[in-house]
Tab-separated table of C-alpha atoms in Angstrom:
chain	number	residue	atom	x	y	z
A	1	MET	CA	-20.784	15.555	-17.066
A	2	ASP	CA	-22.051	13.560	-14.120
A	3	THR	CA	-22.254	14.964	-10.645
A	4	LEU	CA	-20.685	13.028	-7.786
A	5	GLU	CA	-24.172	11.843	-6.822
A	6	GLN	CA	-24.714	10.421	-10.297
A	7	THR	CA	-21.310	8.736	-10.107
A	8	ILE	CA	-22.249	7.113	-6.803
A	9	ARG	CA	-25.469	5.839	-8.351
A	10	LYS	CA	-23.644	4.411	-11.373
A	11	ILE	CA	-21.063	2.658	-9.191
A	12	LYS	CA	-23.830	1.029	-7.183
A	13	GLU	CA	-25.744	0.017	-10.300
A	14	PHE	CA	-22.579	-1.569	-11.733
A	15	ARG	CA	-21.986	-3.452	-8.495
A	16	ASP	CA	-25.558	-4.553	-7.951
A	17	ALA	CA	-26.087	-5.744	-11.548
A	18	ARG	CA	-23.246	-8.197	-10.755
A	19	ASP	CA	-24.442	-9.095	-7.257
A	20	TRP	CA	-21.042	-8.046	-5.909
A	21	MET	CA	-22.162	-6.327	-2.696
A	22	GLN	CA	-21.517	-9.668	-0.964
A	23	PHE	CA	-17.759	-9.141	-1.585
A	24	HIS	CA	-17.720	-5.410	-0.820
A	25	SER	CA	-17.292	-5.423	2.940
A	26	PRO	CA	-15.548	-2.308	4.290
A	27	LYS	CA	-12.411	-4.383	4.889
A	28	ASN	CA	-12.354	-5.702	1.315
A	29	LEU	CA	-12.954	-2.222	-0.102
A	30	ALA	CA	-10.141	-0.818	2.055
A	31	CYS	CA	-7.866	-3.584	0.683
A	32	SER	CA	-8.994	-2.686	-2.826
A	33	ILE	CA	-8.245	1.014	-2.362
A	34	SER	CA	-4.694	0.131	-1.292
A	35	ILE	CA	-4.254	-2.346	-4.154
A	36	GLU	CA	-5.426	0.172	-6.755
A	37	ALA	CA	-3.382	2.957	-5.140
A	38	ASN	CA	-0.316	0.800	-5.666
A	39	GLU	CA	-1.174	0.064	-9.284
A	40	LEU	CA	-1.233	3.842	-9.604
A	41	LEU	CA	2.069	4.160	-7.745
A	42	GLU	CA	3.637	1.541	-10.033
A	43	HIS	CA	3.534	4.104	-12.856
A	44	PHE	CA	5.963	6.216	-10.824
A	45	GLN	CA	8.013	3.357	-9.322
A	46	TRP	CA	11.325	4.168	-10.947
A	47	THR	CA	10.728	7.703	-12.190
A	48	SER	CA	12.267	10.900	-10.975
A	49	LEU	CA	10.125	13.397	-9.106
A	50	ASP	CA	9.262	15.550	-12.094
A	51	GLU	CA	6.441	14.549	-14.414
A	52	SER	CA	8.014	15.309	-17.785
A	53	ALA	CA	7.943	11.634	-18.743
A	54	ILE	CA	4.122	11.334	-18.724
A	55	THR	CA	3.171	10.504	-22.311
A	56	PRO	CA	-0.482	10.625	-23.438
A	57	GLU	CA	-0.607	6.789	-23.276
A	58	LYS	CA	0.784	6.782	-19.780
A	59	LYS	CA	-1.608	9.553	-18.772
A	60	GLU	CA	-4.538	7.443	-19.920
A	61	ALA	CA	-3.274	4.435	-17.955
A	62	ILE	CA	-2.823	6.668	-14.910
A	63	ALA	CA	-6.360	8.018	-15.345
A	64	HIS	CA	-7.657	4.432	-15.251
A	65	GLU	CA	-5.851	3.739	-11.970
A	66	ILE	CA	-7.033	7.024	-10.463
A	67	ALA	CA	-10.546	6.006	-11.476
A	68	ASP	CA	-10.155	2.615	-9.784
A	69	VAL	CA	-9.059	4.210	-6.518
A	70	GLY	CA	-11.894	6.735	-6.790
A	71	PHE	CA	-14.404	4.005	-7.581
A	72	TYR	CA	-13.710	2.017	-4.403
A	73	LEU	CA	-13.199	5.108	-2.251
A	74	ILE	CA	-16.549	6.598	-3.256
A	75	GLU	CA	-18.281	3.263	-2.746
A	76	LEU	CA	-16.739	2.683	0.689
A	77	ALA	CA	-17.699	6.179	1.827
A	78	ASP	CA	-21.244	5.689	0.597
A	79	ASN	CA	-21.573	2.225	2.156
A	80	LEU	CA	-20.513	3.631	5.532
A	81	GLY	CA	-22.835	6.640	5.290
A	82	ILE	CA	-19.911	9.034	4.914
A	83	ASN	CA	-20.225	11.962	2.529
A	84	LEU	CA	-16.854	12.209	0.804
A	85	ILE	CA	-17.126	15.929	-0.010
A	86	GLU	CA	-18.171	16.757	3.533
A	87	ALA	CA	-15.449	14.530	5.028
A	88	ILE	CA	-12.823	16.357	2.982
A	89	ALA	CA	-14.194	19.746	4.072
A	90	GLN	CA	-14.010	18.661	7.716
A	91	LYS	CA	-10.480	17.282	7.334
A	92	LEU	CA	-9.361	20.486	5.618
A	93	ALA	CA	-10.647	22.466	8.614
A	94	ILE	CA	-8.687	20.171	10.964
A	95	ASN	CA	-5.557	20.525	8.853
A	96	GLU	CA	-5.942	24.308	8.738
A	97	ALA	CA	-5.597	24.269	12.527
A	98	LYS	CA	-2.823	21.660	12.597
A	99	TYR	CA	-0.715	23.381	9.955
A	100	PRO	CA	-1.154	27.174	10.236
A	101	ALA	CA	-0.038	28.627	6.920
A	102	GLU	CA	2.251	31.237	8.469
A	103	LYS	CA	4.109	28.561	10.472
A	104	VAL	CA	4.573	25.763	7.937
A	105	ARG	CA	4.958	27.704	4.692
A	106	GLY	CA	7.437	25.947	2.427
A	107	SER	CA	8.174	23.109	4.855
A	108	ALA	CA	7.093	19.488	4.494
A	109	LYS	CA	7.643	18.554	8.136
A	110	LYS	CA	4.916	16.455	9.649
A	111	TYR	CA	2.971	18.530	12.161
A	112	THR	CA	4.194	16.371	15.050
A	113	GLU	CA	7.677	17.639	14.292
A	114	TYR	CA	6.603	21.190	15.218
A	115	PRO	CA	7.280	21.624	18.951
A	116	GLN	CA	4.136	23.591	19.678
A	117	ALA	CA	1.880	21.784	17.261
A	118	PRO	CA	-1.596	20.923	18.535
A	119	GLN	CA	-2.070	17.179	19.055
B	1	MET	CA	-22.561	21.402	0.583
B	2	ASP	CA	-19.611	21.969	-1.719
B	3	THR	CA	-19.498	20.632	-5.233
B	4	LEU	CA	-16.464	18.623	-6.346
B	5	GLU	CA	-15.223	21.747	-8.171
B	6	GLN	CA	-15.368	23.766	-4.952
B	7	THR	CA	-13.526	20.968	-3.146
B	8	ILE	CA	-10.772	21.033	-5.757
B	9	ARG	CA	-10.468	24.786	-5.330
B	10	LYS	CA	-10.271	24.493	-1.520
B	11	ILE	CA	-7.615	21.779	-1.723
B	12	LYS	CA	-5.495	23.977	-3.971
B	13	GLU	CA	-5.969	27.030	-1.764
B	14	PHE	CA	-4.894	25.002	1.268
B	15	ARG	CA	-1.821	23.737	-0.566
B	16	ASP	CA	-0.824	27.056	-2.091
B	17	ALA	CA	-1.242	29.056	1.133
B	18	ARG	CA	1.511	26.764	2.494
B	19	ASP	CA	3.665	26.816	-0.631
B	20	TRP	CA	3.478	23.005	-0.754
B	21	MET	CA	3.146	22.536	-4.522
B	22	GLN	CA	6.938	22.091	-4.590
B	23	PHE	CA	6.477	18.785	-2.721
B	24	HIS	CA	3.385	17.647	-4.632
B	25	SER	CA	4.946	15.930	-7.649
B	26	PRO	CA	2.786	13.185	-9.162
B	27	LYS	CA	5.128	10.579	-7.654
B	28	ASN	CA	4.888	12.071	-4.171
B	29	LEU	CA	1.098	12.339	-4.420
B	30	ALA	CA	0.883	8.711	-5.581
B	31	CYS	CA	2.998	7.727	-2.547
B	32	SER	CA	0.679	9.778	-0.348
B	33	ILE	CA	-2.450	8.101	-1.711
B	34	SER	CA	-0.964	4.699	-0.875
B	35	ILE	CA	0.156	5.841	2.581
B	36	GLU	CA	-3.272	7.258	3.424
B	37	ALA	CA	-5.011	4.200	1.930
B	38	ASN	CA	-3.049	2.073	4.362
B	39	GLU	CA	-3.914	4.274	7.336
B	40	LEU	CA	-7.491	3.592	6.279
B	41	LEU	CA	-6.793	-0.132	5.941
B	42	GLU	CA	-5.245	-0.178	9.412
B	43	HIS	CA	-8.730	0.327	10.878
B	44	PHE	CA	-9.669	-3.065	9.413
B	45	GLN	CA	-6.309	-4.823	9.966
B	46	TRP	CA	-7.483	-7.470	12.412
B	47	THR	CA	-11.238	-7.271	12.009
B	48	SER	CA	-13.571	-9.807	10.491
B	49	LEU	CA	-15.226	-9.035	7.173
B	50	ASP	CA	-18.463	-7.683	8.610
B	51	GLU	CA	-18.681	-4.109	9.792
B	52	SER	CA	-20.643	-4.551	13.015
B	53	ALA	CA	-17.715	-3.287	15.081
B	54	ILE	CA	-17.673	0.227	13.600
B	55	THR	CA	-18.437	2.533	16.521
B	56	PRO	CA	-19.241	6.231	15.947
B	57	GLU	CA	-15.687	7.123	17.079
B	58	LYS	CA	-14.173	4.639	14.680
B	59	LYS	CA	-16.452	5.849	11.903
B	60	GLU	CA	-15.187	9.393	12.411
B	61	ALA	CA	-11.563	8.209	12.293
B	62	ILE	CA	-12.340	6.243	9.131
B	63	ALA	CA	-13.991	9.322	7.593
B	64	HIS	CA	-10.773	11.273	8.225
B	65	GLU	CA	-8.679	8.642	6.433
B	66	ILE	CA	-11.137	8.462	3.541
B	67	ALA	CA	-10.871	12.241	3.314
B	68	ASP	CA	-7.058	12.051	3.223
B	69	VAL	CA	-7.108	9.564	0.353
B	70	GLY	CA	-9.707	11.682	-1.442
B	71	PHE	CA	-7.728	14.847	-0.855
B	72	TYR	CA	-4.580	13.561	-2.569
B	73	LEU	CA	-6.476	11.657	-5.253
B	74	ILE	CA	-8.469	14.727	-6.269
B	75	GLU	CA	-5.341	16.868	-6.250
B	76	LEU	CA	-3.309	14.401	-8.324
B	77	ALA	CA	-6.107	14.103	-10.902
B	78	ASP	CA	-6.397	17.873	-11.122
B	79	ASN	CA	-2.626	18.393	-11.364
B	80	LEU	CA	-2.460	15.944	-14.279
B	81	GLY	CA	-5.459	17.477	-16.065
B	82	ILE	CA	-7.594	14.404	-15.392
B	83	ASN	CA	-11.251	14.869	-14.523
B	84	LEU	CA	-11.945	12.323	-11.764
B	85	ILE	CA	-15.679	12.042	-12.474
B	86	GLU	CA	-15.068	11.568	-16.179
B	87	ALA	CA	-12.239	9.065	-15.571
B	88	ILE	CA	-14.565	6.981	-13.409
B	89	ALA	CA	-17.296	7.105	-16.063
B	90	GLN	CA	-14.816	5.909	-18.695
B	91	LYS	CA	-13.468	3.138	-16.466
B	92	LEU	CA	-17.018	2.002	-15.662
B	93	ALA	CA	-17.674	1.683	-19.394
B	94	ILE	CA	-14.509	-0.409	-19.788
B	95	ASN	CA	-15.463	-2.603	-16.842
B	96	GLU	CA	-18.992	-3.061	-18.214
B	97	ALA	CA	-17.374	-4.682	-21.263
B	98	LYS	CA	-14.789	-6.653	-19.283
B	99	TYR	CA	-17.284	-8.019	-16.794
B	100	PRO	CA	-20.637	-8.568	-18.515
B	101	ALA	CA	-23.252	-8.766	-15.775
B	102	GLU	CA	-24.842	-11.961	-17.045
B	103	LYS	CA	-21.470	-13.739	-17.046
B	104	VAL	CA	-19.913	-12.664	-13.760
B	105	ARG	CA	-22.978	-12.311	-11.537
B	106	GLY	CA	-22.143	-13.410	-7.999
B	107	SER	CA	-18.518	-14.280	-8.780
B	108	ALA	CA	-15.439	-12.368	-7.632
B	109	LYS	CA	-13.053	-13.908	-10.149
B	110	LYS	CA	-10.716	-11.463	-11.787
B	111	TYR	CA	-11.677	-11.031	-15.420
B	112	THR	CA	-8.430	-12.646	-16.581
B	113	GLU	CA	-9.689	-15.846	-14.969
B	114	TYR	CA	-12.607	-16.000	-17.424
B	115	PRO	CA	-11.451	-18.019	-20.461
B	116	GLN	CA	-13.130	-15.815	-23.049
B	117	ALA	CA	-12.544	-12.525	-21.307
B	118	PRO	CA	-11.294	-9.675	-23.482
B	119	GLN	CA	-7.668	-8.798	-22.741
C	1	MET	CA	23.388	-13.196	15.723
C	2	ASP	CA	20.299	-15.241	15.051
C	3	THR	CA	19.843	-17.266	11.903
C	4	LEU	CA	16.648	-16.837	9.895
C	5	GLU	CA	15.392	-20.106	11.409
C	6	GLN	CA	15.881	-18.732	14.920
C	7	THR	CA	14.068	-15.548	13.893
C	8	ILE	CA	11.122	-17.574	12.625
C	9	ARG	CA	11.002	-19.455	15.922
C	10	LYS	CA	11.098	-16.210	17.945
C	11	ILE	CA	8.326	-14.646	15.860
C	12	LYS	CA	6.131	-17.679	16.454
C	13	GLU	CA	6.889	-17.738	20.173
C	14	PHE	CA	5.981	-14.049	20.426
C	15	ARG	CA	2.731	-14.662	18.575
C	16	ASP	CA	1.752	-17.817	20.414
C	17	ALA	CA	2.498	-16.420	23.880
C	18	ARG	CA	-0.220	-13.857	23.056
C	19	ASP	CA	-2.611	-16.327	21.421
C	20	TRP	CA	-2.604	-14.161	18.277
C	21	MET	CA	-2.579	-16.918	15.661
C	22	GLN	CA	-6.384	-16.544	15.564
C	23	PHE	CA	-5.903	-13.090	13.970
C	24	HIS	CA	-3.026	-14.078	11.678
C	25	SER	CA	-4.885	-15.424	8.664
C	26	PRO	CA	-2.956	-15.092	5.384
C	27	LYS	CA	-5.286	-12.253	4.375
C	28	ASN	CA	-4.710	-10.350	7.608
C	29	LEU	CA	-0.941	-10.854	7.369
C	30	ALA	CA	-0.965	-9.633	3.756
C	31	CYS	CA	-2.873	-6.522	4.932
C	32	SER	CA	-0.308	-6.069	7.696
C	33	ILE	CA	2.639	-6.302	5.292
C	34	SER	CA	1.085	-3.544	3.174
C	35	ILE	CA	0.291	-1.399	6.223
C	36	GLU	CA	3.835	-1.689	7.586
C	37	ALA	CA	5.329	-1.159	4.114
C	38	ASN	CA	3.488	2.142	4.001
C	39	GLU	CA	4.665	3.184	7.459
C	40	LEU	CA	8.113	2.593	5.998
C	41	LEU	CA	7.243	4.578	2.865
C	42	GLU	CA	5.970	7.447	5.011
C	43	HIS	CA	9.579	8.180	5.989
C	44	PHE	CA	10.254	8.992	2.325
C	45	GLN	CA	6.875	10.618	1.520
C	46	TRP	CA	8.143	14.100	0.762
C	47	THR	CA	11.855	13.503	0.369
C	48	SER	CA	13.951	13.715	-2.753
C	49	LEU	CA	15.378	10.527	-4.222
C	50	ASP	CA	18.757	10.761	-2.542
C	51	GLU	CA	19.189	9.560	1.011
C	52	SER	CA	21.376	12.317	2.415
C	53	ALA	CA	18.671	13.344	4.865
C	54	ILE	CA	18.686	10.064	6.815
C	55	THR	CA	19.780	11.011	10.327
C	56	PRO	CA	20.685	8.320	12.880
C	57	GLU	CA	17.271	8.832	14.569
C	58	LYS	CA	15.474	8.457	11.275
C	59	LYS	CA	17.579	5.413	10.423
C	60	GLU	CA	16.504	3.761	13.670
C	61	ALA	CA	12.843	4.514	12.950
C	62	ILE	CA	13.276	3.119	9.440
C	63	ALA	CA	14.912	-0.017	10.860
C	64	HIS	CA	11.846	-0.535	13.062
C	65	GLU	CA	9.513	-0.331	10.059
C	66	ILE	CA	11.726	-2.645	7.999
C	67	ALA	CA	11.591	-5.067	10.927
C	68	ASP	CA	7.777	-4.868	11.019
C	69	VAL	CA	7.493	-5.701	7.321
C	70	GLY	CA	10.026	-8.513	7.740
C	71	PHE	CA	8.238	-9.832	10.800
C	72	TYR	CA	4.908	-10.313	9.009
C	73	LEU	CA	6.514	-11.417	5.739
C	74	ILE	CA	8.541	-14.146	7.440
C	75	GLU	CA	5.513	-15.276	9.423
C	76	LEU	CA	3.230	-15.398	6.379
C	77	ALA	CA	5.784	-17.399	4.388
C	78	ASP	CA	6.213	-19.839	7.253
C	79	ASN	CA	2.458	-20.191	7.836
C	80	LEU	CA	1.962	-21.068	4.167
C	81	GLY	CA	4.872	-23.529	4.105
C	82	ILE	CA	6.925	-21.239	1.863
C	83	ASN	CA	10.666	-20.967	2.462
C	84	LEU	CA	11.470	-17.277	2.004
C	85	ILE	CA	15.116	-17.821	1.049
C	86	GLU	CA	14.198	-20.490	-1.475
C	87	ALA	CA	11.332	-18.408	-2.893
C	88	ILE	CA	13.732	-15.511	-3.475
C	89	ALA	CA	16.263	-17.822	-5.161
C	90	GLN	CA	13.519	-19.132	-7.492
C	91	LYS	CA	12.244	-15.628	-8.275
C	92	LEU	CA	15.792	-14.450	-9.002
C	93	ALA	CA	16.150	-17.286	-11.529
C	94	ILE	CA	12.867	-16.235	-13.183
C	95	ASN	CA	13.972	-12.592	-13.270
C	96	GLU	CA	17.357	-13.559	-14.734
C	97	ALA	CA	15.441	-14.977	-17.716
C	98	LYS	CA	12.941	-12.103	-17.903
C	99	TYR	CA	15.568	-9.400	-17.741
C	100	PRO	CA	18.761	-10.595	-19.469
C	101	ALA	CA	21.567	-8.390	-18.213
C	102	GLU	CA	22.900	-7.570	-21.664
C	103	LYS	CA	19.467	-6.369	-22.822
C	104	VAL	CA	18.228	-4.318	-19.878
C	105	ARG	CA	21.461	-2.834	-18.537
C	106	GLY	CA	20.872	0.683	-17.269
C	107	SER	CA	17.170	0.709	-18.134
C	108	ALA	CA	14.273	0.606	-15.672
C	109	LYS	CA	11.653	-0.407	-18.213
C	110	LYS	CA	9.284	-3.083	-17.031
C	111	TYR	CA	9.969	-6.322	-18.900
C	112	THR	CA	6.578	-6.130	-20.629
C	113	GLU	CA	7.825	-2.982	-22.341
C	114	TYR	CA	10.516	-5.003	-24.136
C	115	PRO	CA	9.010	-6.213	-27.441
C	116	GLN	CA	10.564	-9.662	-27.352
C	117	ALA	CA	10.270	-10.173	-23.637
C	118	PRO	CA	8.988	-13.584	-22.517
C	119	GLN	CA	5.482	-13.417	-21.047
D	1	MET	CA	19.999	-23.811	0.772
D	2	ASP	CA	21.385	-20.309	0.779
D	3	THR	CA	21.917	-18.364	3.952
D	4	LEU	CA	20.507	-14.845	4.222
D	5	GLU	CA	24.013	-13.506	3.562
D	6	GLN	CA	24.223	-15.478	0.312
D	7	THR	CA	20.784	-14.180	-0.658
D	8	ILE	CA	21.906	-10.596	-0.079
D	9	ARG	CA	24.946	-11.209	-2.266
D	10	LYS	CA	22.833	-12.728	-5.063
D	11	ILE	CA	20.361	-9.818	-4.974
D	12	LYS	CA	23.211	-7.341	-5.310
D	13	GLU	CA	24.839	-9.312	-8.124
D	14	PHE	CA	21.518	-9.395	-9.987
D	15	ARG	CA	21.086	-5.652	-9.534
D	16	ASP	CA	24.647	-4.693	-10.387
D	17	ALA	CA	24.851	-6.883	-13.515
D	18	ARG	CA	21.991	-4.696	-14.810
D	19	ASP	CA	23.401	-1.390	-13.543
D	20	TRP	CA	20.167	-0.798	-11.626
D	21	MET	CA	21.599	0.699	-8.434
D	22	GLN	CA	20.974	4.118	-10.032
D	23	PHE	CA	17.211	3.459	-9.682
D	24	HIS	CA	17.377	1.851	-6.234
D	25	SER	CA	17.254	4.889	-3.985
D	26	PRO	CA	15.752	4.199	-0.543
D	27	LYS	CA	12.580	6.035	-1.618
D	28	ASN	CA	12.205	3.956	-4.774
D	29	LEU	CA	12.824	0.719	-2.869
D	30	ALA	CA	10.255	1.722	-0.248
D	31	CYS	CA	7.766	2.359	-3.089
D	32	SER	CA	8.649	-1.035	-4.538
D	33	ILE	CA	8.076	-2.841	-1.239
D	34	SER	CA	4.597	-1.303	-1.025
D	35	ILE	CA	3.834	-2.114	-4.673
D	36	GLU	CA	4.900	-5.746	-4.285
D	37	ALA	CA	3.093	-6.025	-0.939
D	38	ASN	CA	-0.078	-5.035	-2.723
D	39	GLU	CA	0.448	-7.543	-5.526
D	40	LEU	CA	0.627	-10.060	-2.693
D	41	LEU	CA	-2.503	-8.614	-1.081
D	42	GLU	CA	-4.340	-8.836	-4.400
D	43	HIS	CA	-4.370	-12.630	-4.029
D	44	PHE	CA	-6.536	-12.167	-0.941
D	45	GLN	CA	-8.580	-9.169	-2.185
D	46	TRP	CA	-11.987	-10.835	-2.233
D	47	THR	CA	-11.349	-13.946	-0.178
D	48	SER	CA	-12.672	-14.812	3.220
D	49	LEU	CA	-10.293	-14.880	6.166
D	50	ASP	CA	-9.587	-18.590	6.064
D	51	GLU	CA	-7.005	-19.956	3.688
D	52	SER	CA	-8.818	-23.046	2.402
D	53	ALA	CA	-8.911	-21.659	-1.134
D	54	ILE	CA	-5.138	-21.623	-1.653
D	55	THR	CA	-4.506	-24.049	-4.512
D	56	PRO	CA	-0.947	-25.163	-5.389
D	57	GLU	CA	-0.962	-22.751	-8.380
D	58	LYS	CA	-2.081	-19.886	-6.193
D	59	LYS	CA	0.498	-20.834	-3.567
D	60	GLU	CA	3.246	-20.600	-6.167
D	61	ALA	CA	2.020	-17.184	-7.310
D	62	ILE	CA	1.899	-16.053	-3.679
D	63	ALA	CA	5.443	-17.349	-3.139
D	64	HIS	CA	6.604	-15.197	-6.058
D	65	GLU	CA	5.042	-12.080	-4.539
D	66	ILE	CA	6.463	-12.865	-1.109
D	67	ALA	CA	9.855	-13.218	-2.806
D	68	ASP	CA	9.461	-9.817	-4.494
D	69	VAL	CA	8.686	-8.101	-1.195
D	70	GLY	CA	11.586	-9.942	0.443
D	71	PHE	CA	13.919	-9.056	-2.407
D	72	TYR	CA	13.407	-5.302	-2.061
D	73	LEU	CA	13.188	-5.381	1.723
D	74	ILE	CA	16.504	-7.205	2.044
D	75	GLU	CA	18.134	-4.873	-0.450
D	76	LEU	CA	16.842	-1.713	1.232
D	77	ALA	CA	18.034	-2.914	4.635
D	78	ASP	CA	21.445	-3.757	3.232
D	79	ASN	CA	21.747	-0.451	1.348
D	80	LEU	CA	21.013	1.463	4.552
D	81	GLY	CA	23.432	-0.606	6.640
D	82	ILE	CA	20.591	-2.216	8.578
D	83	ASN	CA	20.834	-5.893	9.489
D	84	LEU	CA	17.339	-7.294	8.936
D	85	ILE	CA	17.702	-10.170	11.410
D	86	GLU	CA	19.042	-7.854	14.099
D	87	ALA	CA	16.364	-5.227	13.404
D	88	ILE	CA	13.656	-7.860	13.871
D	89	ALA	CA	15.262	-9.057	17.122
D	90	GLN	CA	15.315	-5.465	18.429
D	91	LYS	CA	11.714	-4.805	17.378
D	92	LEU	CA	10.596	-8.055	19.015
D	93	ALA	CA	12.182	-6.876	22.271
D	94	ILE	CA	10.325	-3.554	21.990
D	95	ASN	CA	7.056	-5.330	21.253
D	96	GLU	CA	7.569	-7.701	24.192
D	97	ALA	CA	7.539	-4.608	26.422
D	98	LYS	CA	4.669	-2.897	24.604
D	99	TYR	CA	2.440	-5.946	24.584
D	100	PRO	CA	3.038	-7.986	27.762
D	101	ALA	CA	1.724	-11.487	27.045
D	102	GLU	CA	-0.326	-11.685	30.243
D	103	LYS	CA	-2.123	-8.432	29.427
D	104	VAL	CA	-2.907	-8.770	25.718
D	105	ARG	CA	-3.449	-12.522	25.388
D	106	GLY	CA	-6.181	-13.201	22.832
D	107	SER	CA	-6.841	-9.523	22.062
D	108	ALA	CA	-5.966	-7.707	18.846
D	109	LYS	CA	-6.265	-4.210	20.308
D	110	LYS	CA	-3.512	-1.851	19.293
D	111	TYR	CA	-1.295	-1.148	22.290
D	112	THR	CA	-2.359	2.511	22.347
D	113	GLU	CA	-5.852	1.302	23.195
D	114	TYR	CA	-4.588	-0.119	26.517
D	115	PRO	CA	-4.971	2.645	29.126
D	116	GLN	CA	-1.656	1.972	30.871
D	117	ALA	CA	0.302	1.061	27.771
D	118	PRO	CA	3.797	2.503	27.498
D	119	GLN	CA	4.059	5.159	24.819
């Protein structure tokens, strides 16, 4: 299987073979991430919260939408000189501090709803 | 730096230390991807299409939002047994067929707008 | 209470007093509708499907987000010369044909999932 | 033409003739608003910021998407006992205070970026 670096290279080759960089401004890629995220969400629009209804066909369609979000997200990060893996590691460290495990365990409150939460 | 596999493991450790899997249904994660995608989009809400206005501070804020989208996207894929890297490779192959480079070069038309495009 | 026409006029007065029309291209307004729609969705990000948890405070916050979506939606329609009320009436007529009541009653399938559905 | 009240009534008749209220929880409607908002945004995904490219066909397609967002937004407001027109009037009053015309004229900064902005 490819590494993330190989995936980045393939995405850029696909784009550049079509001369599409001219359309891939950060703003347009951010729009595209939202658009694809909502095509993904559409698969769950009317469903209940459990996943029992995911058939193999639906799973494949969902995988395609996940890929589309990932495609634009990885490209945007790369275009802006942001390393996705590193950005996630940094955000996880921030969230570790914002949401100490012993304080938030089992609760989905947003951290701003915790009186003493760091801002 | 972490590999994608290590990132997946860290994301799950973060989630499970907080007992948050109970909230992370596919539907809720799909909602979260859209919500985070739009926090990312908000950075470009009123901007022009070029990126000259991205200051280092703004770039850091953008990196955090990209990380949030990536976080939920990677978790959703993993929860559904979808390999993100593989899904992107498969979607790229589909798009190679849908958008032959020699036909679409320099055009942003959706493939359904090409008369002979495969459906 | 205001009519929709008075609301349109107020929205435009608010915008023009700030000289903001220069930022309100159709594309930017479409981005804004999505961004505000997701601030609305954020209130339901981790909730179950029933609404029992909507406190008066939360209801007020939700009303503000609904207003923000409505604000940009009404402005975009007006800027493009689209009458929102009329557009909804036309779309309802289309949906009446797409989803005949006797066929779809009690089912949330998308119309494309009905074999004989009109395309 | 219909009034907003007549539109609300028609939307509810359409829904209830299909027994769809069971799917129209606030969370599902909020998802639907975001999904439709992004089908609207898709029309502007790769376009520049000016609207010169909106053909009559495209305008009709855009009107349909605007109607879909409006449809769900009006229904959600009504289901929650929120008057859309009134909510917009209240939010406009809040925004008048947040963004005094003489201070923000011609600037698209978010109000939190103004040092003395009310929080």
